[in-house]
């Protein structure tokens, strides 16, 4: 069965500092990998996705993620965070970009706190 | 382009009652998926509707059921509500072809917050 692990429940970063959020997955085949962001009281917004090709993927809001097959990881990075980046971040895995009949499997999320 | 809209935004029910949540898919999308997000957890897949039929289901009991209408909007129905059903219910739409596979990412609504007393 597929699973997603986000080892860090909370991360605190100073504004302007770099950020890396960790994600490890378990999946039987080549999956689609996603990072979503959720602000309080909001739904999920897609930051980026990966299926194949260049293992470094660029997303919106200055985020990027690197796929490492050997480590089953898909870590999210940003060189310089802004106070508006404070939110909950979810890593997800699925068989198709749109989820398909099995849907997407999400991690439990990482809560990002930005210090002034 | 109209995004995914869900109604109501908040709902309070008591144990044993039934509830219906509604979702309008994004313009041009033909599949709807429903997810349950308990407090402090990631979303969990409930089911997906495509061509007005359920074509995939997660680990949820039959008292969770749904409908998809010809205009691709959808309803999630939950019977015999339990305290553990308290959660944010998210709807996501996408464009699928063939057997429901989609190469387009899902777009999520802002959810319905359901509280069970």
PDB file of C-alpha atoms in Angstrom:
ATOM      1  CA  UNK A   1       0.000   0.000   0.000  1.00  0.00           C
ATOM      2  CA  UNK A   2       1.172   3.498  -0.692  1.00  0.00           C
ATOM      3  CA  UNK A   3       2.137   5.848   2.091  1.00  0.00           C
ATOM      4  CA  UNK A   4       3.643   9.286   2.586  1.00  0.00           C
ATOM      5  CA  UNK A   5       5.739  10.329   5.562  1.00  0.00           C
ATOM      6  CA  UNK A   6       6.437  13.910   6.492  1.00  0.00           C
ATOM      7  CA  UNK A   7       8.824  13.562   9.439  1.00  0.00           C
ATOM      8  CA  UNK A   8       8.546  17.148  10.670  1.00  0.00           C
ATOM      9  CA  UNK A   9       5.237  18.123  12.259  1.00  0.00           C
ATOM     10  CA  UNK A  10       6.348  21.718  12.864  1.00  0.00           C
ATOM     11  CA  UNK A  11       9.184  23.758  11.392  1.00  0.00           C
ATOM     12  CA  UNK A  12      10.140  27.282  12.420  1.00  0.00           C
ATOM     13  CA  UNK A  13      12.172  29.402  10.022  1.00  0.00           C
ATOM     14  CA  UNK A  14      13.254  33.023  10.177  1.00  0.00           C
ATOM     15  CA  UNK A  15      11.969  35.301   7.458  1.00  0.00           C
ATOM     16  CA  UNK A  16      14.499  35.445   4.637  1.00  0.00           C
ATOM     17  CA  UNK A  17      16.083  32.129   5.572  1.00  0.00           C
ATOM     18  CA  UNK A  18      16.037  29.031   3.383  1.00  0.00           C
ATOM     19  CA  UNK A  19      13.532  26.229   3.832  1.00  0.00           C
ATOM     20  CA  UNK A  20      13.483  22.507   3.246  1.00  0.00           C
ATOM     21  CA  UNK A  21      10.462  20.325   4.027  1.00  0.00           C
ATOM     22  CA  UNK A  22      10.992  16.584   3.924  1.00  0.00           C
ATOM     23  CA  UNK A  23       8.793  13.972   2.294  1.00  0.00           C
ATOM     24  CA  UNK A  24       9.352  10.235   1.921  1.00  0.00           C
ATOM     25  CA  UNK A  25       6.967   7.976   0.063  1.00  0.00           C
ATOM     26  CA  UNK A  26       6.278   4.313  -0.473  1.00  0.00           C
ATOM     27  CA  UNK A  27       4.652   3.328  -3.744  1.00  0.00           C
ATOM     28  CA  UNK A  28       4.641   0.203  -5.887  1.00  0.00           C
ATOM     29  CA  UNK A  29       5.026   1.867  -9.248  1.00  0.00           C
ATOM     30  CA  UNK A  30       6.213   5.193 -10.574  1.00  0.00           C
ATOM     31  CA  UNK A  31       3.924   7.702  -8.922  1.00  0.00           C
ATOM     32  CA  UNK A  32       2.904  11.236  -9.428  1.00  0.00           C
ATOM     33  CA  UNK A  33       4.270  13.315  -6.541  1.00  0.00           C
ATOM     34  CA  UNK A  34       2.760  16.559  -5.341  1.00  0.00           C
ATOM     35  CA  UNK A  35       3.211  19.344  -2.851  1.00  0.00           C
ATOM     36  CA  UNK A  36       0.121  21.239  -1.737  1.00  0.00           C
ATOM     37  CA  UNK A  37      -0.171  24.232   0.623  1.00  0.00           C
ATOM     38  CA  UNK A  38      -3.118  24.951   2.885  1.00  0.00           C
ATOM     39  CA  UNK A  39      -3.664  28.301   4.608  1.00  0.00           C
ATOM     40  CA  UNK A  40      -5.994  28.430   7.630  1.00  0.00           C
ATOM     41  CA  UNK A  41      -9.612  27.966   6.629  1.00  0.00           C
ATOM     42  CA  UNK A  42      -8.684  27.326   3.018  1.00  0.00           C
ATOM     43  CA  UNK A  43      -8.561  24.388   0.669  1.00  0.00           C
ATOM     44  CA  UNK A  44      -5.418  22.965  -0.882  1.00  0.00           C
ATOM     45  CA  UNK A  45      -3.396  24.829  -3.483  1.00  0.00           C
ATOM     46  CA  UNK A  46      -1.046  22.903  -5.741  1.00  0.00           C
ATOM     47  CA  UNK A  47       2.550  24.141  -5.501  1.00  0.00           C
ATOM     48  CA  UNK A  48       4.139  21.670  -7.908  1.00  0.00           C
ATOM     49  CA  UNK A  49       3.997  18.131  -9.210  1.00  0.00           C
ATOM     50  CA  UNK A  50       6.428  15.561 -10.607  1.00  0.00           C
ATOM     51  CA  UNK A  51       6.078  12.445 -12.687  1.00  0.00           C
ATOM     52  CA  UNK A  52       9.088  12.136 -14.914  1.00  0.00           C
ATOM     53  CA  UNK A  53      11.876  14.099 -16.495  1.00  0.00           C
ATOM     54  CA  UNK A  54      14.131  16.569 -14.729  1.00  0.00           C
ATOM     55  CA  UNK A  55      14.251  15.604 -11.073  1.00  0.00           C
ATOM     56  CA  UNK A  56      14.273  19.247  -9.964  1.00  0.00           C
ATOM     57  CA  UNK A  57      10.793  20.681 -10.380  1.00  0.00           C
ATOM     58  CA  UNK A  58       9.896  24.352 -10.229  1.00  0.00           C
ATOM     59  CA  UNK A  59       6.583  25.432  -8.798  1.00  0.00           C
ATOM     60  CA  UNK A  60       4.648  28.522  -7.926  1.00  0.00           C
ATOM     61  CA  UNK A  61       5.591  31.094  -5.271  1.00  0.00           C
ATOM     62  CA  UNK A  62       9.308  30.385  -5.706  1.00  0.00           C
ATOM     63  CA  UNK A  63       9.151  26.789  -4.465  1.00  0.00           C
ATOM     64  CA  UNK A  64      11.036  23.875  -5.960  1.00  0.00           C
ATOM     65  CA  UNK A  65      11.248  20.169  -5.156  1.00  0.00           C
ATOM     66  CA  UNK A  66      13.805  17.496  -5.876  1.00  0.00           C
ATOM     67  CA  UNK A  67      12.893  13.891  -6.603  1.00  0.00           C
ATOM     68  CA  UNK A  68      15.416  11.292  -5.443  1.00  0.00           C
ATOM     69  CA  UNK A  69      14.360   7.814  -6.481  1.00  0.00           C
ATOM     70  CA  UNK A  70      17.104   6.075  -4.493  1.00  0.00           C
ATOM     71  CA  UNK A  71      15.888   7.715  -1.289  1.00  0.00           C
ATOM     72  CA  UNK A  72      12.152   7.657  -2.146  1.00  0.00           C
ATOM     73  CA  UNK A  73      12.129  11.318  -1.281  1.00  0.00           C
ATOM     74  CA  UNK A  74      10.555  14.443  -2.718  1.00  0.00           C
ATOM     75  CA  UNK A  75      11.722  17.355  -0.578  1.00  0.00           C
ATOM     76  CA  UNK A  76      10.359  20.865  -0.982  1.00  0.00           C
ATOM     77  CA  UNK A  77      12.697  23.854  -0.880  1.00  0.00           C
ATOM     78  CA  UNK A  78      12.601  27.616  -1.033  1.00  0.00           C
ATOM     79  CA  UNK A  79      15.727  29.811  -0.946  1.00  0.00           C
ATOM     80  CA  UNK A  80      14.177  32.663   1.020  1.00  0.00           C
ATOM     81  CA  UNK A  81      10.876  32.449   2.890  1.00  0.00           C
ATOM     82  CA  UNK A  82       8.378  35.259   3.351  1.00  0.00           C
ATOM     83  CA  UNK A  83       5.948  35.715   6.252  1.00  0.00           C
ATOM     84  CA  UNK A  84       3.122  34.850   3.847  1.00  0.00           C
ATOM     85  CA  UNK A  85       4.571  31.339   3.450  1.00  0.00           C
ATOM     86  CA  UNK A  86       3.341  30.411   6.931  1.00  0.00           C
ATOM     87  CA  UNK A  87       0.870  27.587   6.306  1.00  0.00           C
ATOM     88  CA  UNK A  88       0.428  23.814   6.344  1.00  0.00           C
ATOM     89  CA  UNK A  89       2.282  21.901   3.647  1.00  0.00           C
ATOM     90  CA  UNK A  90       1.243  18.497   2.392  1.00  0.00           C
ATOM     91  CA  UNK A  91       3.130  16.009   0.292  1.00  0.00           C
ATOM     92  CA  UNK A  92       0.991  13.577  -1.722  1.00  0.00           C
ATOM     93  CA  UNK A  93       1.395  10.614  -4.039  1.00  0.00           C
ATOM     94  CA  UNK A  94      -0.958   9.110  -6.622  1.00  0.00           C
ATOM     95  CA  UNK A  95      -1.186   7.026  -9.766  1.00  0.00           C
ATOM     96  CA  UNK A  96      -2.370   9.853 -11.974  1.00  0.00           C
ATOM     97  CA  UNK A  97      -2.125  13.597 -11.958  1.00  0.00           C
ATOM     98  CA  UNK A  98      -5.817  13.866 -11.211  1.00  0.00           C
ATOM     99  CA  UNK A  99      -5.786  11.194  -8.520  1.00  0.00           C
ATOM    100  CA  UNK A 100      -7.834   8.672 -10.421  1.00  0.00           C
ATOM    101  CA  UNK A 101      -9.970   5.955  -8.896  1.00  0.00           C
ATOM    102  CA  UNK A 102      -7.537   5.475  -6.011  1.00  0.00           C
ATOM    103  CA  UNK A 103      -7.298   9.135  -5.154  1.00  0.00           C
ATOM    104  CA  UNK A 104      -4.222  10.787  -3.738  1.00  0.00           C
ATOM    105  CA  UNK A 105      -2.491   9.642  -0.563  1.00  0.00           C
ATOM    106  CA  UNK A 106      -1.400  12.546   1.618  1.00  0.00           C
ATOM    107  CA  UNK A 107       1.114  12.883   4.402  1.00  0.00           C
ATOM    108  CA  UNK A 108       0.065  14.328   7.740  1.00  0.00           C
ATOM    109  CA  UNK A 109       1.492  17.702   6.872  1.00  0.00           C
ATOM    110  CA  UNK A 110       4.202  20.048   8.135  1.00  0.00           C
ATOM    111  CA  UNK A 111       3.184  23.250   9.877  1.00  0.00           C
ATOM    112  CA  UNK A 112       5.503  26.067   8.833  1.00  0.00           C
ATOM    113  CA  UNK A 113       5.995  28.964  11.226  1.00  0.00           C
ATOM    114  CA  UNK A 114       7.854  32.078  10.077  1.00  0.00           C
ATOM    115  CA  UNK A 115       9.709  34.117  12.689  1.00  0.00           C
ATOM    116  CA  UNK A 116      10.155  37.842  12.007  1.00  0.00           C
TER     117      UNK A 116
ATOM    118  CA  UNK B   1     -12.688  30.227 -15.092  1.00  0.00           C
ATOM    119  CA  UNK B   2     -14.870  29.321 -12.129  1.00  0.00           C
ATOM    120  CA  UNK B   3     -13.082  27.367  -9.389  1.00  0.00           C
ATOM    121  CA  UNK B   4     -14.388  24.583  -7.184  1.00  0.00           C
ATOM    122  CA  UNK B   5     -17.092  25.807  -4.836  1.00  0.00           C
ATOM    123  CA  UNK B   6     -18.464  23.992  -1.810  1.00  0.00           C
ATOM    124  CA  UNK B   7     -21.497  24.589   0.361  1.00  0.00           C
ATOM    125  CA  UNK B   8     -22.154  25.111   3.136  1.00  0.00           C
ATOM    126  CA  UNK B   9     -18.886  26.411   4.605  1.00  0.00           C
ATOM    127  CA  UNK B  10     -19.772  25.283   8.123  1.00  0.00           C
ATOM    128  CA  UNK B  11     -22.302  22.827   9.486  1.00  0.00           C
ATOM    129  CA  UNK B  12     -23.185  21.561  12.944  1.00  0.00           C
ATOM    130  CA  UNK B  13     -25.017  18.268  13.390  1.00  0.00           C
ATOM    131  CA  UNK B  14     -25.699  15.814  16.182  1.00  0.00           C
ATOM    132  CA  UNK B  15     -24.869  12.135  16.389  1.00  0.00           C
ATOM    133  CA  UNK B  16     -27.179   9.918  14.351  1.00  0.00           C
ATOM    134  CA  UNK B  17     -28.270  12.650  11.966  1.00  0.00           C
ATOM    135  CA  UNK B  18     -27.690  12.707   8.220  1.00  0.00           C
ATOM    136  CA  UNK B  19     -25.877  15.407   6.248  1.00  0.00           C
ATOM    137  CA  UNK B  20     -25.502  16.417   2.600  1.00  0.00           C
ATOM    138  CA  UNK B  21     -22.544  18.445   1.392  1.00  0.00           C
ATOM    139  CA  UNK B  22     -22.414  19.996  -2.057  1.00  0.00           C
ATOM    140  CA  UNK B  23     -19.684  20.689  -4.580  1.00  0.00           C
ATOM    141  CA  UNK B  24     -19.610  22.467  -7.924  1.00  0.00           C
ATOM    142  CA  UNK B  25     -16.670  21.395 -10.011  1.00  0.00           C
ATOM    143  CA  UNK B  26     -14.359  23.759 -11.810  1.00  0.00           C
ATOM    144  CA  UNK B  27     -15.483  24.777 -15.276  1.00  0.00           C
ATOM    145  CA  UNK B  28     -14.380  22.153 -17.830  1.00  0.00           C
ATOM    146  CA  UNK B  29     -13.813  19.410 -15.247  1.00  0.00           C
ATOM    147  CA  UNK B  30     -15.775  16.152 -15.281  1.00  0.00           C
ATOM    148  CA  UNK B  31     -14.593  14.221 -12.207  1.00  0.00           C
ATOM    149  CA  UNK B  32     -15.131  14.975  -8.560  1.00  0.00           C
ATOM    150  CA  UNK B  33     -13.247  13.468  -5.640  1.00  0.00           C
ATOM    151  CA  UNK B  34     -14.106  13.854  -1.979  1.00  0.00           C
ATOM    152  CA  UNK B  35     -11.617  13.869   0.880  1.00  0.00           C
ATOM    153  CA  UNK B  36     -12.005  13.937   4.660  1.00  0.00           C
ATOM    154  CA  UNK B  37      -9.450  15.951   6.631  1.00  0.00           C
ATOM    155  CA  UNK B  38      -9.562  15.430  10.372  1.00  0.00           C
ATOM    156  CA  UNK B  39      -7.980  18.051  12.596  1.00  0.00           C
ATOM    157  CA  UNK B  40      -4.191  17.868  12.422  1.00  0.00           C
ATOM    158  CA  UNK B  41      -4.221  15.233   9.688  1.00  0.00           C
ATOM    159  CA  UNK B  42      -3.774  15.098   5.944  1.00  0.00           C
ATOM    160  CA  UNK B  43      -6.774  14.607   3.664  1.00  0.00           C
ATOM    161  CA  UNK B  44      -8.028  11.034   3.221  1.00  0.00           C
ATOM    162  CA  UNK B  45      -9.638   9.916  -0.032  1.00  0.00           C
ATOM    163  CA  UNK B  46     -13.310   9.000   0.317  1.00  0.00           C
ATOM    164  CA  UNK B  47     -14.346   8.371  -3.292  1.00  0.00           C
ATOM    165  CA  UNK B  48     -14.297   9.672  -6.849  1.00  0.00           C
ATOM    166  CA  UNK B  49     -17.233  10.213  -9.194  1.00  0.00           C
ATOM    167  CA  UNK B  50     -16.911  10.103 -12.969  1.00  0.00           C
ATOM    168  CA  UNK B  51     -19.679   9.834 -15.540  1.00  0.00           C
ATOM    169  CA  UNK B  52     -22.205  10.028 -12.685  1.00  0.00           C
ATOM    170  CA  UNK B  53     -20.899   6.827 -11.104  1.00  0.00           C
ATOM    171  CA  UNK B  54     -18.567   6.051  -8.234  1.00  0.00           C
ATOM    172  CA  UNK B  55     -15.398   4.720  -9.861  1.00  0.00           C
ATOM    173  CA  UNK B  56     -13.104   4.472  -6.874  1.00  0.00           C
ATOM    174  CA  UNK B  57     -13.377   4.422  -3.089  1.00  0.00           C
ATOM    175  CA  UNK B  58     -11.080   4.709  -0.119  1.00  0.00           C
ATOM    176  CA  UNK B  59     -11.440   3.009   3.248  1.00  0.00           C
ATOM    177  CA  UNK B  60     -14.781   4.520   4.258  1.00  0.00           C
ATOM    178  CA  UNK B  61     -17.968   2.692   5.276  1.00  0.00           C
ATOM    179  CA  UNK B  62     -21.101   2.565   3.084  1.00  0.00           C
ATOM    180  CA  UNK B  63     -22.819   5.246   5.154  1.00  0.00           C
ATOM    181  CA  UNK B  64     -20.628   7.627   3.142  1.00  0.00           C
ATOM    182  CA  UNK B  65     -22.289   7.889  -0.266  1.00  0.00           C
ATOM    183  CA  UNK B  66     -22.384  10.341  -3.124  1.00  0.00           C
ATOM    184  CA  UNK B  67     -23.940  11.512  -6.323  1.00  0.00           C
ATOM    185  CA  UNK B  68     -22.693  13.230  -9.432  1.00  0.00           C
ATOM    186  CA  UNK B  69     -25.098  15.166 -11.615  1.00  0.00           C
ATOM    187  CA  UNK B  70     -25.075  15.729 -15.395  1.00  0.00           C
ATOM    188  CA  UNK B  71     -23.514  19.163 -14.866  1.00  0.00           C
ATOM    189  CA  UNK B  72     -20.656  17.370 -13.002  1.00  0.00           C
ATOM    190  CA  UNK B  73     -21.572  18.842  -9.623  1.00  0.00           C
ATOM    191  CA  UNK B  74     -21.615  16.402  -6.731  1.00  0.00           C
ATOM    192  CA  UNK B  75     -23.036  15.657  -3.324  1.00  0.00           C
ATOM    193  CA  UNK B  76     -21.524  13.808  -0.396  1.00  0.00           C
ATOM    194  CA  UNK B  77     -24.055  12.189   1.926  1.00  0.00           C
ATOM    195  CA  UNK B  78     -23.187  10.829   5.343  1.00  0.00           C
ATOM    196  CA  UNK B  79     -25.749   8.849   7.324  1.00  0.00           C
ATOM    197  CA  UNK B  80     -25.816   7.975  11.018  1.00  0.00           C
ATOM    198  CA  UNK B  81     -23.255  10.639  11.895  1.00  0.00           C
ATOM    199  CA  UNK B  82     -20.623   9.765  14.474  1.00  0.00           C
ATOM    200  CA  UNK B  83     -18.414  12.051  16.543  1.00  0.00           C
ATOM    201  CA  UNK B  84     -15.378  10.958  14.487  1.00  0.00           C
ATOM    202  CA  UNK B  85     -17.030  12.338  11.356  1.00  0.00           C
ATOM    203  CA  UNK B  86     -16.155  15.827  12.569  1.00  0.00           C
ATOM    204  CA  UNK B  87     -13.725  17.077   9.936  1.00  0.00           C
ATOM    205  CA  UNK B  88     -13.112  19.371   6.987  1.00  0.00           C
ATOM    206  CA  UNK B  89     -14.592  17.784   3.862  1.00  0.00           C
ATOM    207  CA  UNK B  90     -12.776  18.739   0.689  1.00  0.00           C
ATOM    208  CA  UNK B  91     -13.998  18.391  -2.847  1.00  0.00           C
ATOM    209  CA  UNK B  92     -11.590  18.298  -5.778  1.00  0.00           C
ATOM    210  CA  UNK B  93     -12.300  18.278  -9.481  1.00  0.00           C
ATOM    211  CA  UNK B  94     -10.261  17.284 -12.483  1.00  0.00           C
ATOM    212  CA  UNK B  95     -10.597  16.494 -16.176  1.00  0.00           C
ATOM    213  CA  UNK B  96     -10.495  12.773 -16.933  1.00  0.00           C
ATOM    214  CA  UNK B  97     -10.722  10.679 -20.070  1.00  0.00           C
ATOM    215  CA  UNK B  98     -11.419   7.038 -20.740  1.00  0.00           C
ATOM    216  CA  UNK B  99     -11.733   5.058 -17.524  1.00  0.00           C
ATOM    217  CA  UNK B 100     -11.393   8.073 -15.274  1.00  0.00           C
ATOM    218  CA  UNK B 101      -7.681   8.576 -15.402  1.00  0.00           C
ATOM    219  CA  UNK B 102      -6.623  12.168 -15.467  1.00  0.00           C
ATOM    220  CA  UNK B 103      -3.444  13.830 -16.546  1.00  0.00           C
ATOM    221  CA  UNK B 104      -4.626  17.106 -15.121  1.00  0.00           C
ATOM    222  CA  UNK B 105      -4.054  17.994 -11.482  1.00  0.00           C
ATOM    223  CA  UNK B 106      -6.948  18.221  -9.080  1.00  0.00           C
ATOM    224  CA  UNK B 107      -8.259  21.601  -8.011  1.00  0.00           C
ATOM    225  CA  UNK B 108      -9.598  21.774  -4.481  1.00  0.00           C
ATOM    226  CA  UNK B 109     -12.414  23.789  -2.969  1.00  0.00           C
ATOM    227  CA  UNK B 110     -12.160  25.504   0.408  1.00  0.00           C
ATOM    228  CA  UNK B 111     -14.088  22.726   2.101  1.00  0.00           C
ATOM    229  CA  UNK B 112     -17.039  22.294   4.434  1.00  0.00           C
ATOM    230  CA  UNK B 113     -16.273  22.210   8.143  1.00  0.00           C
ATOM    231  CA  UNK B 114     -18.581  19.619   9.737  1.00  0.00           C
ATOM    232  CA  UNK B 115     -18.894  19.509  13.509  1.00  0.00           C
ATOM    233  CA  UNK B 116     -20.734  16.675  15.247  1.00  0.00           C
ATOM    234  CA  UNK B 117     -22.060  17.309  18.759  1.00  0.00           C
TER     235      UNK B 117
END
